Amino acid sequence: AGVYRVACGQCPSFYIGQTGRSMKKRIGEHKTAFNSGKFHESAIAEHCHSSGHDIGSISAKLLHSSHKSVRLNRLEEIETISAKIKFADHLLNDLDAVLFNPFVRYYYDYSPMQI
């Protein structure tokens, strides 16, 4: 359980997410979304479908190990904002879906209009 990063494997695109389940199970869910045609359930599945990339090429890395908690939410938000700042063109996340803490928004000078 924790915050993870899934890389496309065929281009620089990637997704940052969190899960309370095992990494193996969560990555399996991304692949199942692709294989069942439910692309809207996974940003990485949608990317692979729309780009024609192979879902079998994705790779995942656990960035932070943590149980479901406010801490897990903060870790995900920090990783997502950091990725948006450094790799804006490659991040697949819907930033409106990430729970941003007002302090973190202020700290990173985040504004929905800027991103």
Backbone as XML, in Angstrom:
<?xml version="1.0"?>
<chain id="A" units="angstrom">
  <residue number="1" name="ALA">
    <atom name="N" x="0.836" y="-1.180" z="0.000"/>
    <atom name="CA" x="0.000" y="0.000" z="0.000"/>
    <atom name="C" x="0.879" y="1.240" z="0.000"/>
  </residue>
  <residue number="2" name="GLY">
    <atom name="N" x="0.456" y="2.259" z="-0.742"/>
    <atom name="CA" x="1.208" y="3.492" z="-0.759"/>
    <atom name="C" x="1.001" y="4.293" z="-2.019"/>
  </residue>
  <residue number="3" name="VAL">
    <atom name="N" x="1.947" y="5.183" z="-2.286"/>
    <atom name="CA" x="1.936" y="6.028" z="-3.477"/>
    <atom name="C" x="2.845" y="5.371" z="-4.502"/>
  </residue>
  <residue number="4" name="TYR">
    <atom name="N" x="2.371" y="5.294" z="-5.737"/>
    <atom name="CA" x="3.131" y="4.609" z="-6.776"/>
    <atom name="C" x="3.169" y="5.428" z="-8.055"/>
  </residue>
  <residue number="5" name="ARG">
    <atom name="N" x="4.089" y="5.054" z="-8.929"/>
    <atom name="CA" x="4.228" y="5.673" z="-10.245"/>
    <atom name="C" x="4.181" y="4.562" z="-11.276"/>
  </residue>
  <residue number="6" name="VAL">
    <atom name="N" x="3.337" y="4.716" z="-12.292"/>
    <atom name="CA" x="3.261" y="3.760" z="-13.390"/>
    <atom name="C" x="3.784" y="4.451" z="-14.642"/>
  </residue>
  <residue number="7" name="ALA">
    <atom name="N" x="4.798" y="3.876" z="-15.247"/>
    <atom name="CA" x="5.386" y="4.413" z="-16.478"/>
    <atom name="C" x="4.851" y="3.639" z="-17.674"/>
  </residue>
  <residue number="8" name="CYS">
    <atom name="N" x="4.647" y="4.335" z="-18.773"/>
    <atom name="CA" x="4.113" y="3.723" z="-19.990"/>
    <atom name="C" x="5.018" y="2.613" z="-20.512"/>
  </residue>
  <residue number="9" name="GLY">
    <atom name="N" x="6.288" y="2.861" z="-20.599"/>
    <atom name="CA" x="7.204" y="1.854" z="-21.127"/>
    <atom name="C" x="7.499" y="2.046" z="-22.604"/>
  </residue>
  <residue number="10" name="GLN">
    <atom name="N" x="6.652" y="2.797" z="-23.295"/>
    <atom name="CA" x="6.886" y="3.049" z="-24.715"/>
    <atom name="C" x="7.015" y="4.539" z="-25.025"/>
  </residue>
  <residue number="11" name="CYS">
    <atom name="N" x="6.848" y="5.360" z="-24.006"/>
    <atom name="CA" x="7.032" y="6.803" z="-24.130"/>
    <atom name="C" x="7.261" y="7.345" z="-22.720"/>
  </residue>
  <residue number="12" name="PRO">
    <atom name="N" x="7.538" y="8.619" z="-22.568"/>
    <atom name="CA" x="7.831" y="9.171" z="-21.231"/>
    <atom name="C" x="6.606" y="9.379" z="-20.332"/>
  </residue>
  <residue number="13" name="SER">
    <atom name="N" x="5.405" y="9.094" z="-20.806"/>
    <atom name="CA" x="4.202" y="9.339" z="-20.013"/>
    <atom name="C" x="4.140" y="8.447" z="-18.777"/>
  </residue>
  <residue number="14" name="PHE">
    <atom name="N" x="3.558" y="9.002" z="-17.702"/>
    <atom name="CA" x="3.429" y="8.244" z="-16.462"/>
    <atom name="C" x="2.252" y="8.760" z="-15.652"/>
  </residue>
  <residue number="15" name="TYR">
    <atom name="N" x="1.898" y="7.970" z="-14.657"/>
    <atom name="CA" x="0.764" y="8.257" z="-13.784"/>
    <atom name="C" x="1.210" y="8.089" z="-12.338"/>
  </residue>
  <residue number="16" name="ILE">
    <atom name="N" x="0.779" y="8.995" z="-11.468"/>
    <atom name="CA" x="1.031" y="8.892" z="-10.027"/>
    <atom name="C" x="-0.298" y="8.535" z="-9.364"/>
  </residue>
  <residue number="17" name="GLY">
    <atom name="N" x="-0.299" y="7.540" z="-8.489"/>
    <atom name="CA" x="-1.527" y="7.151" z="-7.808"/>
    <atom name="C" x="-1.251" y="6.662" z="-6.397"/>
  </residue>
  <residue number="18" name="GLN">
    <atom name="N" x="-2.326" y="6.309" z="-5.721"/>
    <atom name="CA" x="-2.195" y="5.727" z="-4.389"/>
    <atom name="C" x="-3.125" y="4.531" z="-4.301"/>
  </residue>
  <residue number="19" name="THR">
    <atom name="N" x="-2.772" y="3.616" z="-3.422"/>
    <atom name="CA" x="-3.607" y="2.439" z="-3.226"/>
    <atom name="C" x="-3.452" y="1.925" z="-1.804"/>
  </residue>
  <residue number="20" name="GLY">
    <atom name="N" x="-4.499" y="1.331" z="-1.307"/>
    <atom name="CA" x="-4.460" y="0.662" z="-0.021"/>
    <atom name="C" x="-4.235" y="-0.834" z="-0.208"/>
  </residue>
  <residue number="21" name="ARG">
    <atom name="N" x="-4.202" y="-1.262" z="-1.482"/>
    <atom name="CA" x="-4.015" y="-2.678" z="-1.804"/>
    <atom name="C" x="-2.544" y="-2.933" z="-2.164"/>
  </residue>
  <residue number="22" name="SER">
    <atom name="N" x="-2.238" y="-4.163" z="-2.490"/>
    <atom name="CA" x="-0.878" y="-4.487" z="-2.916"/>
    <atom name="C" x="-0.625" y="-3.874" z="-4.295"/>
  </residue>
  <residue number="23" name="MET">
    <atom name="N" x="0.627" y="-3.603" z="-4.598"/>
    <atom name="CA" x="0.986" y="-3.048" z="-5.904"/>
    <atom name="C" x="0.594" y="-3.997" z="-7.028"/>
  </residue>
  <residue number="24" name="LYS">
    <atom name="N" x="0.810" y="-5.273" z="-6.827"/>
    <atom name="CA" x="0.473" y="-6.256" z="-7.851"/>
    <atom name="C" x="-1.017" y="-6.189" z="-8.184"/>
  </residue>
  <residue number="25" name="LYS">
    <atom name="N" x="-1.852" y="-6.110" z="-7.157"/>
    <atom name="CA" x="-3.295" y="-6.043" z="-7.380"/>
    <atom name="C" x="-3.678" y="-4.745" z="-8.081"/>
  </residue>
  <residue number="26" name="ARG">
    <atom name="N" x="-3.100" y="-3.621" z="-7.664"/>
    <atom name="CA" x="-3.456" y="-2.333" z="-8.256"/>
    <atom name="C" x="-3.027" y="-2.254" z="-9.714"/>
  </residue>
  <residue number="27" name="ILE">
    <atom name="N" x="-1.839" y="-2.721" z="-10.040"/>
    <atom name="CA" x="-1.384" y="-2.715" z="-11.426"/>
    <atom name="C" x="-2.258" y="-3.649" z="-12.255"/>
  </residue>
  <residue number="28" name="GLY">
    <atom name="N" x="-2.658" y="-4.755" z="-11.670"/>
    <atom name="CA" x="-3.597" y="-5.662" z="-12.336"/>
    <atom name="C" x="-4.915" y="-4.974" z="-12.668"/>
  </residue>
  <residue number="29" name="GLU">
    <atom name="N" x="-5.358" y="-4.070" z="-11.790"/>
    <atom name="CA" x="-6.598" y="-3.323" z="-12.043"/>
    <atom name="C" x="-6.450" y="-2.373" z="-13.232"/>
  </residue>
  <residue number="30" name="HIS">
    <atom name="N" x="-5.292" y="-1.757" z="-13.374"/>
    <atom name="CA" x="-5.041" y="-0.902" z="-14.540"/>
    <atom name="C" x="-5.099" y="-1.748" z="-15.823"/>
  </residue>
  <residue number="31" name="LYS">
    <atom name="N" x="-4.474" y="-2.915" z="-15.782"/>
    <atom name="CA" x="-4.470" y="-3.796" z="-16.955"/>
    <atom name="C" x="-5.871" y="-4.326" z="-17.254"/>
  </residue>
  <residue number="32" name="THR">
    <atom name="N" x="-6.624" y="-4.657" z="-16.214"/>
    <atom name="CA" x="-8.000" y="-5.133" z="-16.403"/>
    <atom name="C" x="-8.872" y="-4.047" z="-17.028"/>
  </residue>
  <residue number="33" name="ALA">
    <atom name="N" x="-8.694" y="-2.795" z="-16.602"/>
    <atom name="CA" x="-9.447" y="-1.676" z="-17.189"/>
    <atom name="C" x="-9.164" y="-1.596" z="-18.693"/>
  </residue>
  <residue number="34" name="PHE">
    <atom name="N" x="-7.912" y="-1.782" z="-19.061"/>
    <atom name="CA" x="-7.543" y="-1.750" z="-20.481"/>
    <atom name="C" x="-8.158" y="-2.934" z="-21.225"/>
  </residue>
  <residue number="35" name="ASN">
    <atom name="N" x="-7.954" y="-4.138" z="-20.691"/>
    <atom name="CA" x="-8.396" y="-5.352" z="-21.373"/>
    <atom name="C" x="-9.913" y="-5.471" z="-21.469"/>
  </residue>
  <residue number="36" name="SER">
    <atom name="N" x="-10.640" y="-4.849" z="-20.554"/>
    <atom name="CA" x="-12.104" y="-4.915" z="-20.583"/>
    <atom name="C" x="-12.721" y="-3.724" z="-21.326"/>
  </residue>
  <residue number="37" name="GLY">
    <atom name="N" x="-11.871" y="-2.829" z="-21.830"/>
    <atom name="CA" x="-12.382" y="-1.671" z="-22.571"/>
    <atom name="C" x="-12.918" y="-0.562" z="-21.688"/>
  </residue>
  <residue number="38" name="LYS">
    <atom name="N" x="-12.653" y="-0.636" z="-20.390"/>
    <atom name="CA" x="-13.124" y="0.395" z="-19.459"/>
    <atom name="C" x="-12.003" y="1.412" z="-19.230"/>
  </residue>
  <residue number="39" name="PHE">
    <atom name="N" x="-11.597" y="2.057" z="-20.314"/>
    <atom name="CA" x="-10.436" y="2.949" z="-20.295"/>
    <atom name="C" x="-10.618" y="4.121" z="-19.341"/>
  </residue>
  <residue number="40" name="HIS">
    <atom name="N" x="-11.851" y="4.544" z="-19.148"/>
    <atom name="CA" x="-12.131" y="5.677" z="-18.252"/>
    <atom name="C" x="-11.802" y="5.360" z="-16.791"/>
  </residue>
  <residue number="41" name="GLU">
    <atom name="N" x="-11.614" y="4.104" z="-16.457"/>
    <atom name="CA" x="-11.319" y="3.715" z="-15.078"/>
    <atom name="C" x="-9.836" y="3.823" z="-14.726"/>
  </residue>
  <residue number="42" name="SER">
    <atom name="N" x="-8.992" y="4.097" z="-15.708"/>
    <atom name="CA" x="-7.552" y="4.149" z="-15.466"/>
    <atom name="C" x="-6.896" y="5.098" z="-16.465"/>
  </residue>
  <residue number="43" name="ALA">
    <atom name="N" x="-6.174" y="6.082" z="-15.951"/>
    <atom name="CA" x="-5.478" y="7.026" z="-16.829"/>
    <atom name="C" x="-4.421" y="6.326" z="-17.675"/>
  </residue>
  <residue number="44" name="ILE">
    <atom name="N" x="-3.747" y="5.341" z="-17.120"/>
    <atom name="CA" x="-2.718" y="4.633" z="-17.884"/>
    <atom name="C" x="-3.360" y="3.738" z="-18.943"/>
  </residue>
  <residue number="45" name="ALA">
    <atom name="N" x="-4.510" y="3.144" z="-18.644"/>
    <atom name="CA" x="-5.240" y="2.347" z="-19.638"/>
    <atom name="C" x="-5.726" y="3.253" z="-20.770"/>
  </residue>
  <residue number="46" name="GLU">
    <atom name="N" x="-6.239" y="4.414" z="-20.420"/>
    <atom name="CA" x="-6.697" y="5.378" z="-21.435"/>
    <atom name="C" x="-5.530" y="5.809" z="-22.322"/>
  </residue>
  <residue number="47" name="HIS">
    <atom name="N" x="-4.396" y="6.074" z="-21.701"/>
    <atom name="CA" x="-3.205" y="6.475" z="-22.468"/>
    <atom name="C" x="-2.791" y="5.374" z="-23.438"/>
  </residue>
  <residue number="48" name="CYS">
    <atom name="N" x="-2.693" y="4.152" z="-22.957"/>
    <atom name="CA" x="-2.270" y="3.042" z="-23.816"/>
    <atom name="C" x="-3.256" y="2.829" z="-24.960"/>
  </residue>
  <residue number="49" name="HIS">
    <atom name="N" x="-4.533" y="2.937" z="-24.658"/>
    <atom name="CA" x="-5.566" y="2.778" z="-25.695"/>
    <atom name="C" x="-5.454" y="3.887" z="-26.745"/>
  </residue>
  <residue number="50" name="SER">
    <atom name="N" x="-5.402" y="5.134" z="-26.307"/>
    <atom name="CA" x="-5.423" y="6.253" z="-27.256"/>
    <atom name="C" x="-4.116" y="6.387" z="-28.044"/>
  </residue>
  <residue number="51" name="SER">
    <atom name="N" x="-3.006" y="5.942" z="-27.465"/>
    <atom name="CA" x="-1.716" y="6.056" z="-28.146"/>
    <atom name="C" x="-1.335" y="4.798" z="-28.916"/>
  </residue>
  <residue number="52" name="GLY">
    <atom name="N" x="-2.062" y="3.705" z="-28.669"/>
    <atom name="CA" x="-1.720" y="2.434" z="-29.305"/>
    <atom name="C" x="-0.548" y="1.734" z="-28.647"/>
  </residue>
  <residue number="53" name="HIS">
    <atom name="N" x="-0.207" y="2.162" z="-27.431"/>
    <atom name="CA" x="0.910" y="1.547" z="-26.712"/>
    <atom name="C" x="0.449" y="0.266" z="-26.015"/>
  </residue>
  <residue number="54" name="ASP">
    <atom name="N" x="1.388" y="-0.625" z="-25.783"/>
    <atom name="CA" x="1.124" y="-1.942" z="-25.203"/>
    <atom name="C" x="0.993" y="-1.838" z="-23.682"/>
  </residue>
  <residue number="55" name="ILE">
    <atom name="N" x="-0.166" y="-2.211" z="-23.152"/>
    <atom name="CA" x="-0.390" y="-2.179" z="-21.696"/>
    <atom name="C" x="0.582" y="-3.123" z="-20.991"/>
  </residue>
  <residue number="56" name="GLY">
    <atom name="N" x="1.069" y="-4.126" z="-21.703"/>
    <atom name="CA" x="2.033" y="-5.059" z="-21.129"/>
    <atom name="C" x="3.404" y="-4.449" z="-20.904"/>
  </residue>
  <residue number="57" name="SER">
    <atom name="N" x="3.641" y="-3.266" z="-21.465"/>
    <atom name="CA" x="4.933" y="-2.590" z="-21.314"/>
    <atom name="C" x="5.002" y="-1.679" z="-20.100"/>
  </residue>
  <residue number="58" name="ILE">
    <atom name="N" x="3.885" y="-1.494" z="-19.408"/>
    <atom name="CA" x="3.911" y="-0.582" z="-18.262"/>
    <atom name="C" x="4.764" y="-1.173" z="-17.133"/>
  </residue>
  <residue number="59" name="SER">
    <atom name="N" x="5.325" y="-0.273" z="-16.351"/>
    <atom name="CA" x="6.081" y="-0.704" z="-15.176"/>
    <atom name="C" x="5.686" y="0.185" z="-14.016"/>
  </residue>
  <residue number="60" name="ALA">
    <atom name="N" x="5.777" y="-0.352" z="-12.816"/>
    <atom name="CA" x="5.354" y="0.397" z="-11.632"/>
    <atom name="C" x="6.467" y="0.425" z="-10.596"/>
  </residue>
  <residue number="61" name="LYS">
    <atom name="N" x="6.456" y="1.521" z="-9.846"/>
    <atom name="CA" x="7.433" y="1.684" z="-8.774"/>
    <atom name="C" x="6.710" y="2.259" z="-7.566"/>
  </residue>
  <residue number="62" name="LEU">
    <atom name="N" x="6.911" y="1.663" z="-6.404"/>
    <atom name="CA" x="6.356" y="2.189" z="-5.164"/>
    <atom name="C" x="7.242" y="3.348" z="-4.720"/>
  </residue>
  <residue number="63" name="LEU">
    <atom name="N" x="6.644" y="4.543" z="-4.589"/>
    <atom name="CA" x="7.390" y="5.730" z="-4.196"/>
    <atom name="C" x="7.414" y="5.915" z="-2.686"/>
  </residue>
  <residue number="64" name="HIS">
    <atom name="N" x="6.278" y="5.622" z="-2.041"/>
    <atom name="CA" x="6.158" y="5.759" z="-0.583"/>
    <atom name="C" x="5.248" y="4.654" z="-0.079"/>
  </residue>
  <residue number="65" name="SER">
    <atom name="N" x="5.675" y="3.963" z="0.930"/>
    <atom name="CA" x="4.851" y="2.942" z="1.557"/>
    <atom name="C" x="4.078" y="3.587" z="2.718"/>
  </residue>
  <residue number="66" name="SER">
    <atom name="N" x="2.765" y="3.411" z="2.715"/>
    <atom name="CA" x="1.935" y="4.006" z="3.759"/>
    <atom name="C" x="0.548" y="3.380" z="3.713"/>
  </residue>
  <residue number="67" name="HIS">
    <atom name="N" x="-0.085" y="3.305" z="4.857"/>
    <atom name="CA" x="-1.469" y="2.848" z="4.909"/>
    <atom name="C" x="-2.386" y="3.992" z="4.499"/>
  </residue>
  <residue number="68" name="LYS">
    <atom name="N" x="-3.632" y="3.657" z="4.143"/>
    <atom name="CA" x="-4.612" y="4.685" z="3.802"/>
    <atom name="C" x="-4.736" y="5.648" z="4.968"/>
  </residue>
  <residue number="69" name="SER">
    <atom name="N" x="-4.512" y="6.945" z="4.681"/>
    <atom name="CA" x="-4.542" y="7.951" z="5.736"/>
    <atom name="C" x="-4.400" y="9.330" z="5.115"/>
  </residue>
  <residue number="70" name="VAL">
    <atom name="N" x="-4.492" y="10.340" z="5.942"/>
    <atom name="CA" x="-4.230" y="11.702" z="5.484"/>
    <atom name="C" x="-2.791" y="11.798" z="4.985"/>
  </residue>
  <residue number="71" name="ARG">
    <atom name="N" x="-1.890" y="11.115" z="5.662"/>
    <atom name="CA" x="-0.473" y="11.105" z="5.246"/>
    <atom name="C" x="-0.340" y="10.586" z="3.816"/>
  </residue>
  <residue number="72" name="LEU">
    <atom name="N" x="-1.038" y="9.525" z="3.484"/>
    <atom name="CA" x="-0.993" y="8.963" z="2.135"/>
    <atom name="C" x="-1.508" y="9.984" z="1.120"/>
  </residue>
  <residue number="73" name="ASN">
    <atom name="N" x="-2.586" y="10.681" z="1.461"/>
    <atom name="CA" x="-3.106" y="11.722" z="0.569"/>
    <atom name="C" x="-2.080" y="12.823" z="0.338"/>
  </residue>
  <residue number="74" name="ARG">
    <atom name="N" x="-1.407" y="13.249" z="1.412"/>
    <atom name="CA" x="-0.400" y="14.312" z="1.281"/>
    <atom name="C" x="0.781" y="13.843" z="0.436"/>
  </residue>
  <residue number="75" name="LEU">
    <atom name="N" x="1.233" y="12.617" z="0.641"/>
    <atom name="CA" x="2.342" y="12.089" z="-0.153"/>
    <atom name="C" x="1.984" y="12.044" z="-1.634"/>
  </residue>
  <residue number="76" name="GLU">
    <atom name="N" x="0.761" y="11.608" z="-1.939"/>
    <atom name="CA" x="0.322" y="11.570" z="-3.333"/>
    <atom name="C" x="0.270" y="12.980" z="-3.919"/>
  </residue>
  <residue number="77" name="GLU">
    <atom name="N" x="-0.251" y="13.906" z="-3.175"/>
    <atom name="CA" x="-0.383" y="15.268" z="-3.696"/>
    <atom name="C" x="0.986" y="15.901" z="-3.926"/>
  </residue>
  <residue number="78" name="ILE">
    <atom name="N" x="1.932" y="15.681" z="-3.038"/>
    <atom name="CA" x="3.275" y="16.227" z="-3.205"/>
    <atom name="C" x="3.949" y="15.620" z="-4.434"/>
  </residue>
  <residue number="79" name="GLU">
    <atom name="N" x="3.847" y="14.317" z="-4.602"/>
    <atom name="CA" x="4.445" y="13.655" z="-5.765"/>
    <atom name="C" x="3.793" y="14.139" z="-7.059"/>
  </residue>
  <residue number="80" name="THR">
    <atom name="N" x="2.481" y="14.315" z="-7.045"/>
    <atom name="CA" x="1.759" y="14.751" z="-8.239"/>
    <atom name="C" x="2.124" y="16.181" z="-8.614"/>
  </residue>
  <residue number="81" name="ILE">
    <atom name="N" x="2.157" y="17.070" z="-7.640"/>
    <atom name="CA" x="2.515" y="18.463" z="-7.918"/>
    <atom name="C" x="3.963" y="18.544" z="-8.398"/>
  </residue>
  <residue number="82" name="SER">
    <atom name="N" x="4.842" y="17.827" z="-7.745"/>
    <atom name="CA" x="6.248" y="17.822" z="-8.148"/>
    <atom name="C" x="6.393" y="17.320" z="-9.584"/>
  </residue>
  <residue number="83" name="ALA">
    <atom name="N" x="5.679" y="16.259" z="-9.923"/>
    <atom name="CA" x="5.731" y="15.713" z="-11.284"/>
    <atom name="C" x="5.162" y="16.707" z="-12.288"/>
  </residue>
  <residue number="84" name="LYS">
    <atom name="N" x="4.101" y="17.410" z="-11.907"/>
    <atom name="CA" x="3.499" y="18.398" z="-12.801"/>
    <atom name="C" x="4.478" y="19.537" z="-13.074"/>
  </residue>
  <residue number="85" name="ILE">
    <atom name="N" x="5.204" y="19.955" z="-12.059"/>
    <atom name="CA" x="6.178" y="21.035" z="-12.216"/>
    <atom name="C" x="7.351" y="20.589" z="-13.099"/>
  </residue>
  <residue number="86" name="LYS">
    <atom name="N" x="7.837" y="19.374" z="-12.887"/>
    <atom name="CA" x="9.035" y="18.899" z="-13.592"/>
    <atom name="C" x="8.741" y="18.283" z="-14.964"/>
  </residue>
  <residue number="87" name="PHE">
    <atom name="N" x="7.608" y="17.591" z="-15.079"/>
    <atom name="CA" x="7.329" y="16.798" z="-16.282"/>
    <atom name="C" x="5.920" y="17.040" z="-16.807"/>
  </residue>
  <residue number="88" name="ALA">
    <atom name="N" x="5.514" y="18.284" z="-16.914"/>
    <atom name="CA" x="4.132" y="18.645" z="-17.241"/>
    <atom name="C" x="3.571" y="17.913" z="-18.458"/>
  </residue>
  <residue number="89" name="ASP">
    <atom name="N" x="4.362" y="17.756" z="-19.490"/>
    <atom name="CA" x="3.851" y="17.153" z="-20.724"/>
    <atom name="C" x="3.674" y="15.643" z="-20.646"/>
  </residue>
  <residue number="90" name="HIS">
    <atom name="N" x="4.199" y="15.017" z="-19.598"/>
    <atom name="CA" x="4.176" y="13.556" z="-19.525"/>
    <atom name="C" x="3.276" y="13.006" z="-18.420"/>
  </residue>
  <residue number="91" name="LEU">
    <atom name="N" x="2.799" y="13.866" z="-17.541"/>
    <atom name="CA" x="1.957" y="13.420" z="-16.428"/>
    <atom name="C" x="0.542" y="13.159" z="-16.916"/>
  </residue>
  <residue number="92" name="LEU">
    <atom name="N" x="0.011" y="11.976" z="-16.637"/>
    <atom name="CA" x="-1.317" y="11.578" z="-17.106"/>
    <atom name="C" x="-2.422" y="11.868" z="-16.098"/>
  </residue>
  <residue number="93" name="ASN">
    <atom name="N" x="-2.086" y="12.300" z="-14.913"/>
    <atom name="CA" x="-3.080" y="12.527" z="-13.863"/>
    <atom name="C" x="-4.056" y="13.639" z="-14.197"/>
  </residue>
  <residue number="94" name="ASP">
    <atom name="N" x="-5.295" y="13.448" z="-13.747"/>
    <atom name="CA" x="-6.300" y="14.507" z="-13.750"/>
    <atom name="C" x="-6.106" y="15.253" z="-12.435"/>
  </residue>
  <residue number="95" name="LEU">
    <atom name="N" x="-5.533" y="16.438" z="-12.494"/>
    <atom name="CA" x="-5.194" y="17.147" z="-11.264"/>
    <atom name="C" x="-6.412" y="17.562" z="-10.457"/>
  </residue>
  <residue number="96" name="ASP">
    <atom name="N" x="-7.565" y="17.641" z="-11.080"/>
    <atom name="CA" x="-8.780" y="17.969" z="-10.334"/>
    <atom name="C" x="-9.195" y="16.826" z="-9.418"/>
  </residue>
  <residue number="97" name="ALA">
    <atom name="N" x="-8.679" y="15.620" z="-9.678"/>
    <atom name="CA" x="-9.032" y="14.458" z="-8.865"/>
    <atom name="C" x="-8.133" y="14.294" z="-7.642"/>
  </residue>
  <residue number="98" name="VAL">
    <atom name="N" x="-7.040" y="15.041" z="-7.592"/>
    <atom name="CA" x="-6.123" y="14.945" z="-6.458"/>
    <atom name="C" x="-6.598" y="15.887" z="-5.361"/>
  </residue>
  <residue number="99" name="LEU">
    <atom name="N" x="-6.615" y="15.389" z="-4.131"/>
    <atom name="CA" x="-7.063" y="16.191" z="-2.998"/>
    <atom name="C" x="-5.936" y="17.113" z="-2.558"/>
  </residue>
  <residue number="100" name="PHE">
    <atom name="N" x="-6.062" y="18.385" z="-2.878"/>
    <atom name="CA" x="-5.014" y="19.329" z="-2.520"/>
    <atom name="C" x="-5.314" y="20.015" z="-1.203"/>
  </residue>
  <residue number="101" name="ASN">
    <atom name="N" x="-4.363" y="19.963" z="-0.311"/>
    <atom name="CA" x="-4.410" y="20.663" z="0.956"/>
    <atom name="C" x="-4.150" y="22.146" z="0.673"/>
  </residue>
  <residue number="102" name="PRO">
    <atom name="N" x="-4.895" y="23.064" z="1.296"/>
    <atom name="CA" x="-4.681" y="24.497" z="1.036"/>
    <atom name="C" x="-3.239" y="24.949" z="1.270"/>
  </residue>
  <residue number="103" name="PHE">
    <atom name="N" x="-2.584" y="24.409" z="2.280"/>
    <atom name="CA" x="-1.193" y="24.785" z="2.528"/>
    <atom name="C" x="-0.297" y="24.334" z="1.384"/>
  </residue>
  <residue number="104" name="VAL">
    <atom name="N" x="-0.508" y="23.133" z="0.899"/>
    <atom name="CA" x="0.320" y="22.615" z="-0.188"/>
    <atom name="C" x="0.080" y="23.442" z="-1.452"/>
  </residue>
  <residue number="105" name="ARG">
    <atom name="N" x="-1.168" y="23.805" z="-1.714"/>
    <atom name="CA" x="-1.463" y="24.678" z="-2.862"/>
    <atom name="C" x="-0.674" y="25.978" z="-2.741"/>
  </residue>
  <residue number="106" name="TYR">
    <atom name="N" x="-0.691" y="26.557" z="-1.550"/>
    <atom name="CA" x="0.015" y="27.809" z="-1.311"/>
    <atom name="C" x="1.524" y="27.607" z="-1.470"/>
  </residue>
  <residue number="107" name="TYR">
    <atom name="N" x="2.049" y="26.563" z="-0.867"/>
    <atom name="CA" x="3.489" y="26.298" z="-0.884"/>
    <atom name="C" x="4.027" y="26.184" z="-2.303"/>
  </residue>
  <residue number="108" name="TYR">
    <atom name="N" x="3.319" y="25.451" z="-3.142"/>
    <atom name="CA" x="3.746" y="25.272" z="-4.523"/>
    <atom name="C" x="3.194" y="26.346" z="-5.451"/>
  </residue>
  <residue number="109" name="ASP">
    <atom name="N" x="2.519" y="27.339" z="-4.884"/>
    <atom name="CA" x="1.911" y="28.395" z="-5.676"/>
    <atom name="C" x="1.027" y="27.796" z="-6.761"/>
  </residue>
  <residue number="110" name="TYR">
    <atom name="N" x="0.268" y="26.778" z="-6.370"/>
    <atom name="CA" x="-0.608" y="26.060" z="-7.297"/>
    <atom name="C" x="-1.899" y="26.836" z="-7.508"/>
  </residue>
  <residue number="111" name="SER">
    <atom name="N" x="-2.311" y="26.899" z="-8.740"/>
    <atom name="CA" x="-3.598" y="27.483" z="-9.093"/>
    <atom name="C" x="-4.161" y="26.657" z="-10.236"/>
  </residue>
  <residue number="112" name="PRO">
    <atom name="N" x="-5.437" y="26.220" z="-10.162"/>
    <atom name="CA" x="-6.009" y="25.428" z="-11.268"/>
    <atom name="C" x="-5.901" y="26.137" z="-12.617"/>
  </residue>
  <residue number="113" name="MET">
    <atom name="N" x="-5.873" y="27.447" z="-12.619"/>
    <atom name="CA" x="-5.776" y="28.200" z="-13.865"/>
    <atom name="C" x="-4.367" y="28.096" z="-14.475"/>
  </residue>
  <residue number="114" name="GLN">
    <atom name="N" x="-3.356" y="27.869" z="-13.645"/>
    <atom name="CA" x="-1.991" y="27.794" z="-14.148"/>
    <atom name="C" x="-1.658" y="26.413" z="-14.687"/>
  </residue>
  <residue number="115" name="ILE">
    <atom name="N" x="-2.322" y="25.406" z="-14.190"/>
    <atom name="CA" x="-1.981" y="24.033" z="-14.595"/>
    <atom name="C" x="-2.949" y="23.547" z="-15.589"/>
  </residue>
</chain>
